[in-house]
Short mmCIF file of N, CA, C and O in Angstrom, two decimals:
data_model
loop_
_atom_site.label_atom_id
_atom_site.label_comp_id
_atom_site.label_asym_id
_atom_site.label_seq_id
_atom_site.Cartn_x
_atom_site.Cartn_y
_atom_site.Cartn_z
N MET A 1418 218.13 -91.41 -4.03
CA MET A 1418 218.55 -91.37 -5.42
C MET A 1418 220.03 -90.95 -5.46
O MET A 1418 220.39 -89.85 -5.05
N PRO A 1419 220.89 -91.83 -5.94
CA PRO A 1419 222.32 -91.51 -5.96
C PRO A 1419 222.65 -90.41 -6.98
O PRO A 1419 221.98 -90.28 -8.01
N LEU A 1420 223.65 -89.63 -6.66
CA LEU A 1420 224.09 -88.57 -7.57
C LEU A 1420 224.94 -89.18 -8.68
O LEU A 1420 225.55 -90.24 -8.51
N GLU A 1421 224.97 -88.52 -9.80
CA GLU A 1421 225.77 -89.00 -10.92
C GLU A 1421 227.25 -88.94 -10.59
O GLU A 1421 227.72 -88.02 -9.91
N ALA A 1422 228.00 -89.92 -11.07
CA ALA A 1422 229.44 -90.01 -10.79
C ALA A 1422 230.18 -88.77 -11.31
O ALA A 1422 231.09 -88.27 -10.65
N ALA A 1423 229.78 -88.26 -12.47
CA ALA A 1423 230.44 -87.08 -13.04
C ALA A 1423 230.24 -85.86 -12.14
O ALA A 1423 231.16 -85.05 -12.00
N LEU A 1424 229.08 -85.75 -11.51
CA LEU A 1424 228.83 -84.64 -10.61
C LEU A 1424 229.68 -84.77 -9.35
O LEU A 1424 230.28 -83.79 -8.90
N LEU A 1425 229.77 -85.96 -8.80
CA LEU A 1425 230.58 -86.18 -7.60
C LEU A 1425 232.05 -85.87 -7.83
O LEU A 1425 232.75 -85.43 -6.93
N GLU A 1426 232.52 -86.10 -9.05
CA GLU A 1426 233.93 -85.84 -9.37
C GLU A 1426 234.27 -84.35 -9.30
O GLU A 1426 235.40 -84.00 -8.97
N ILE A 1427 233.32 -83.48 -9.59
CA ILE A 1427 233.62 -82.04 -9.62
C ILE A 1427 233.21 -81.31 -8.35
O ILE A 1427 233.64 -80.19 -8.12
N LEU A 1428 232.37 -81.94 -7.50
CA LEU A 1428 231.96 -81.28 -6.27
C LEU A 1428 233.09 -81.31 -5.24
O LEU A 1428 233.83 -82.28 -5.15
N ALA A 1429 233.18 -80.24 -4.47
CA ALA A 1429 234.18 -80.14 -3.41
C ALA A 1429 233.56 -79.45 -2.20
O ALA A 1429 232.58 -78.72 -2.31
N CYS A 1430 234.15 -79.70 -1.06
CA CYS A 1430 233.69 -79.07 0.18
C CYS A 1430 233.90 -77.56 0.08
O CYS A 1430 235.00 -77.10 -0.21
N PRO A 1431 232.86 -76.77 0.32
CA PRO A 1431 233.01 -75.31 0.24
C PRO A 1431 233.94 -74.76 1.33
O PRO A 1431 234.52 -73.70 1.15
N ALA A 1432 234.09 -75.47 2.43
CA ALA A 1432 234.91 -74.97 3.53
C ALA A 1432 236.41 -75.21 3.31
O ALA A 1432 237.22 -74.33 3.56
N CYS A 1433 236.77 -76.42 2.82
CA CYS A 1433 238.20 -76.75 2.71
C CYS A 1433 238.61 -77.20 1.31
O CYS A 1433 239.78 -77.46 1.08
N HIS A 1434 237.68 -77.37 0.41
CA HIS A 1434 237.91 -77.73 -1.00
C HIS A 1434 238.36 -79.17 -1.20
O HIS A 1434 238.87 -79.52 -2.26
N ALA A 1435 238.16 -80.03 -0.20
CA ALA A 1435 238.47 -81.46 -0.33
C ALA A 1435 237.33 -82.14 -1.10
O ALA A 1435 236.20 -81.64 -1.12
N PRO A 1436 237.59 -83.29 -1.70
CA PRO A 1436 236.52 -84.03 -2.39
C PRO A 1436 235.43 -84.47 -1.42
O PRO A 1436 235.65 -84.59 -0.22
N LEU A 1437 234.23 -84.70 -1.97
CA LEU A 1437 233.10 -85.16 -1.17
C LEU A 1437 232.78 -86.61 -1.52
O LEU A 1437 232.99 -87.05 -2.65
N GLU A 1438 232.26 -87.32 -0.54
CA GLU A 1438 231.90 -88.73 -0.71
C GLU A 1438 230.42 -88.88 -0.35
O GLU A 1438 229.98 -88.38 0.68
N GLU A 1439 229.68 -89.59 -1.18
CA GLU A 1439 228.25 -89.76 -0.94
C GLU A 1439 228.00 -90.88 0.06
O GLU A 1439 228.53 -91.98 -0.08
N GLN A 1440 227.20 -90.59 1.08
CA GLN A 1440 226.78 -91.58 2.07
C GLN A 1440 225.32 -91.35 2.38
O GLN A 1440 224.96 -90.34 2.98
N GLU A 1441 224.47 -92.27 1.95
CA GLU A 1441 223.02 -92.20 2.15
C GLU A 1441 222.45 -90.86 1.68
O GLU A 1441 222.42 -90.61 0.49
N THR A 1442 222.04 -89.99 2.58
CA THR A 1442 221.40 -88.72 2.20
C THR A 1442 222.31 -87.52 2.45
O THR A 1442 221.84 -86.39 2.59
N GLU A 1443 223.62 -87.77 2.50
CA GLU A 1443 224.58 -86.69 2.78
C GLU A 1443 225.80 -86.83 1.89
O GLU A 1443 226.10 -87.90 1.38
N LEU A 1444 226.50 -85.71 1.74
CA LEU A 1444 227.81 -85.71 1.12
C LEU A 1444 228.80 -85.36 2.22
O LEU A 1444 228.67 -84.33 2.88
N ILE A 1445 229.77 -86.24 2.44
CA ILE A 1445 230.72 -86.10 3.54
C ILE A 1445 232.06 -85.62 2.98
O ILE A 1445 232.59 -86.17 2.02
N CYS A 1446 232.63 -84.60 3.62
CA CYS A 1446 233.96 -84.11 3.26
C CYS A 1446 234.98 -85.18 3.61
O CYS A 1446 234.95 -85.74 4.71
N THR A 1447 235.92 -85.45 2.72
CA THR A 1447 236.91 -86.50 2.94
C THR A 1447 238.12 -86.02 3.74
O THR A 1447 238.97 -86.83 4.10
N SER A 1448 238.19 -84.74 4.04
CA SER A 1448 239.30 -84.21 4.82
C SER A 1448 239.13 -84.59 6.29
O SER A 1448 238.07 -84.38 6.88
N ALA A 1449 240.18 -85.14 6.90
CA ALA A 1449 240.12 -85.53 8.31
C ALA A 1449 239.98 -84.30 9.21
O ALA A 1449 239.39 -84.39 10.28
N ASP A 1450 240.50 -83.16 8.79
CA ASP A 1450 240.42 -81.95 9.60
C ASP A 1450 239.03 -81.30 9.54
O ASP A 1450 238.61 -80.66 10.49
N CYS A 1451 238.33 -81.45 8.44
CA CYS A 1451 237.04 -80.79 8.24
C CYS A 1451 235.90 -81.75 8.58
O CYS A 1451 235.25 -81.61 9.59
N GLY A 1452 235.62 -82.70 7.69
CA GLY A 1452 234.62 -83.73 7.92
C GLY A 1452 233.17 -83.28 7.94
O GLY A 1452 232.31 -83.99 8.43
N LEU A 1453 232.86 -82.10 7.41
CA LEU A 1453 231.48 -81.62 7.39
C LEU A 1453 230.61 -82.54 6.54
O LEU A 1453 231.06 -83.12 5.56
N ALA A 1454 229.34 -82.66 6.92
CA ALA A 1454 228.37 -83.46 6.18
C ALA A 1454 227.30 -82.54 5.63
O ALA A 1454 226.61 -81.86 6.38
N TYR A 1455 227.17 -82.51 4.31
CA TYR A 1455 226.21 -81.64 3.64
C TYR A 1455 224.99 -82.46 3.24
O TYR A 1455 225.11 -83.54 2.67
N PRO A 1456 223.78 -81.93 3.49
CA PRO A 1456 222.57 -82.68 3.14
C PRO A 1456 222.32 -82.69 1.63
O PRO A 1456 222.75 -81.79 0.91
N VAL A 1457 221.61 -83.74 1.20
CA VAL A 1457 221.12 -83.81 -0.18
C VAL A 1457 219.60 -83.84 -0.06
O VAL A 1457 219.04 -84.78 0.51
N ARG A 1458 218.94 -82.80 -0.56
CA ARG A 1458 217.49 -82.68 -0.46
C ARG A 1458 216.86 -82.76 -1.85
O ARG A 1458 217.22 -81.98 -2.73
N ASP A 1459 215.98 -83.70 -2.02
CA ASP A 1459 215.30 -83.91 -3.32
C ASP A 1459 216.30 -84.08 -4.45
O ASP A 1459 216.10 -83.57 -5.55
N GLY A 1460 217.42 -84.77 -4.16
CA GLY A 1460 218.43 -85.03 -5.17
C GLY A 1460 219.36 -83.87 -5.45
O GLY A 1460 220.18 -83.93 -6.36
N ILE A 1461 219.26 -82.80 -4.66
CA ILE A 1461 220.09 -81.61 -4.88
C ILE A 1461 221.01 -81.41 -3.67
O ILE A 1461 220.53 -81.25 -2.55
N PRO A 1462 222.33 -81.42 -3.89
CA PRO A 1462 223.26 -81.18 -2.78
C PRO A 1462 223.15 -79.74 -2.27
O PRO A 1462 223.13 -78.80 -3.05
N VAL A 1463 223.06 -79.59 -0.96
CA VAL A 1463 222.99 -78.26 -0.33
C VAL A 1463 224.38 -77.98 0.23
O VAL A 1463 224.70 -78.36 1.34
N LEU A 1464 225.21 -77.33 -0.56
CA LEU A 1464 226.61 -77.11 -0.20
C LEU A 1464 226.81 -75.75 0.47
O LEU A 1464 227.59 -74.92 0.02
N LEU A 1465 226.09 -75.55 1.55
CA LEU A 1465 226.20 -74.34 2.35
C LEU A 1465 226.79 -74.73 3.70
O LEU A 1465 226.27 -75.62 4.38
N VAL A 1466 227.85 -74.06 4.11
CA VAL A 1466 228.52 -74.38 5.37
C VAL A 1466 227.53 -74.24 6.53
O VAL A 1466 227.55 -75.04 7.47
N ASP A 1467 226.64 -73.26 6.47
CA ASP A 1467 225.64 -73.06 7.54
C ASP A 1467 224.65 -74.22 7.65
O ASP A 1467 224.05 -74.43 8.69
N GLU A 1468 224.46 -74.97 6.56
CA GLU A 1468 223.53 -76.10 6.56
C GLU A 1468 224.23 -77.42 6.88
O GLU A 1468 223.57 -78.44 7.06
N ALA A 1469 225.54 -77.43 6.94
CA ALA A 1469 226.31 -78.65 7.14
C ALA A 1469 226.25 -79.11 8.59
O ALA A 1469 226.11 -78.32 9.52
N ARG A 1470 226.36 -80.43 8.74
CA ARG A 1470 226.41 -81.04 10.07
C ARG A 1470 227.86 -81.26 10.43
O ARG A 1470 228.66 -81.72 9.63
N ARG A 1471 228.24 -80.89 11.65
CA ARG A 1471 229.60 -81.08 12.13
C ARG A 1471 229.84 -82.56 12.42
O ARG A 1471 228.91 -83.27 12.78
N PRO A 1472 231.09 -83.02 12.30
CA PRO A 1472 231.38 -84.42 12.61
C PRO A 1472 231.12 -84.74 14.08
O PRO A 1472 231.28 -83.87 14.94
N ALA A 1473 230.71 -85.96 14.32
CA ALA A 1473 230.39 -86.38 15.70
C ALA A 1473 231.64 -86.63 16.52
O ALA A 1473 232.70 -86.84 16.10
#
């Protein structure tokens, strides 16, 4: 289930404050230096650095 566009506009990476981009079941930080991927569970973004996946 995609997130609303208005919500995506205001969400930011908790680690570096860069905008987030939705990809399948994750929100990906758009910063080249950070790049953390935050899960979306049951339509709710989990914006906790401890829950984020590091870039490959």
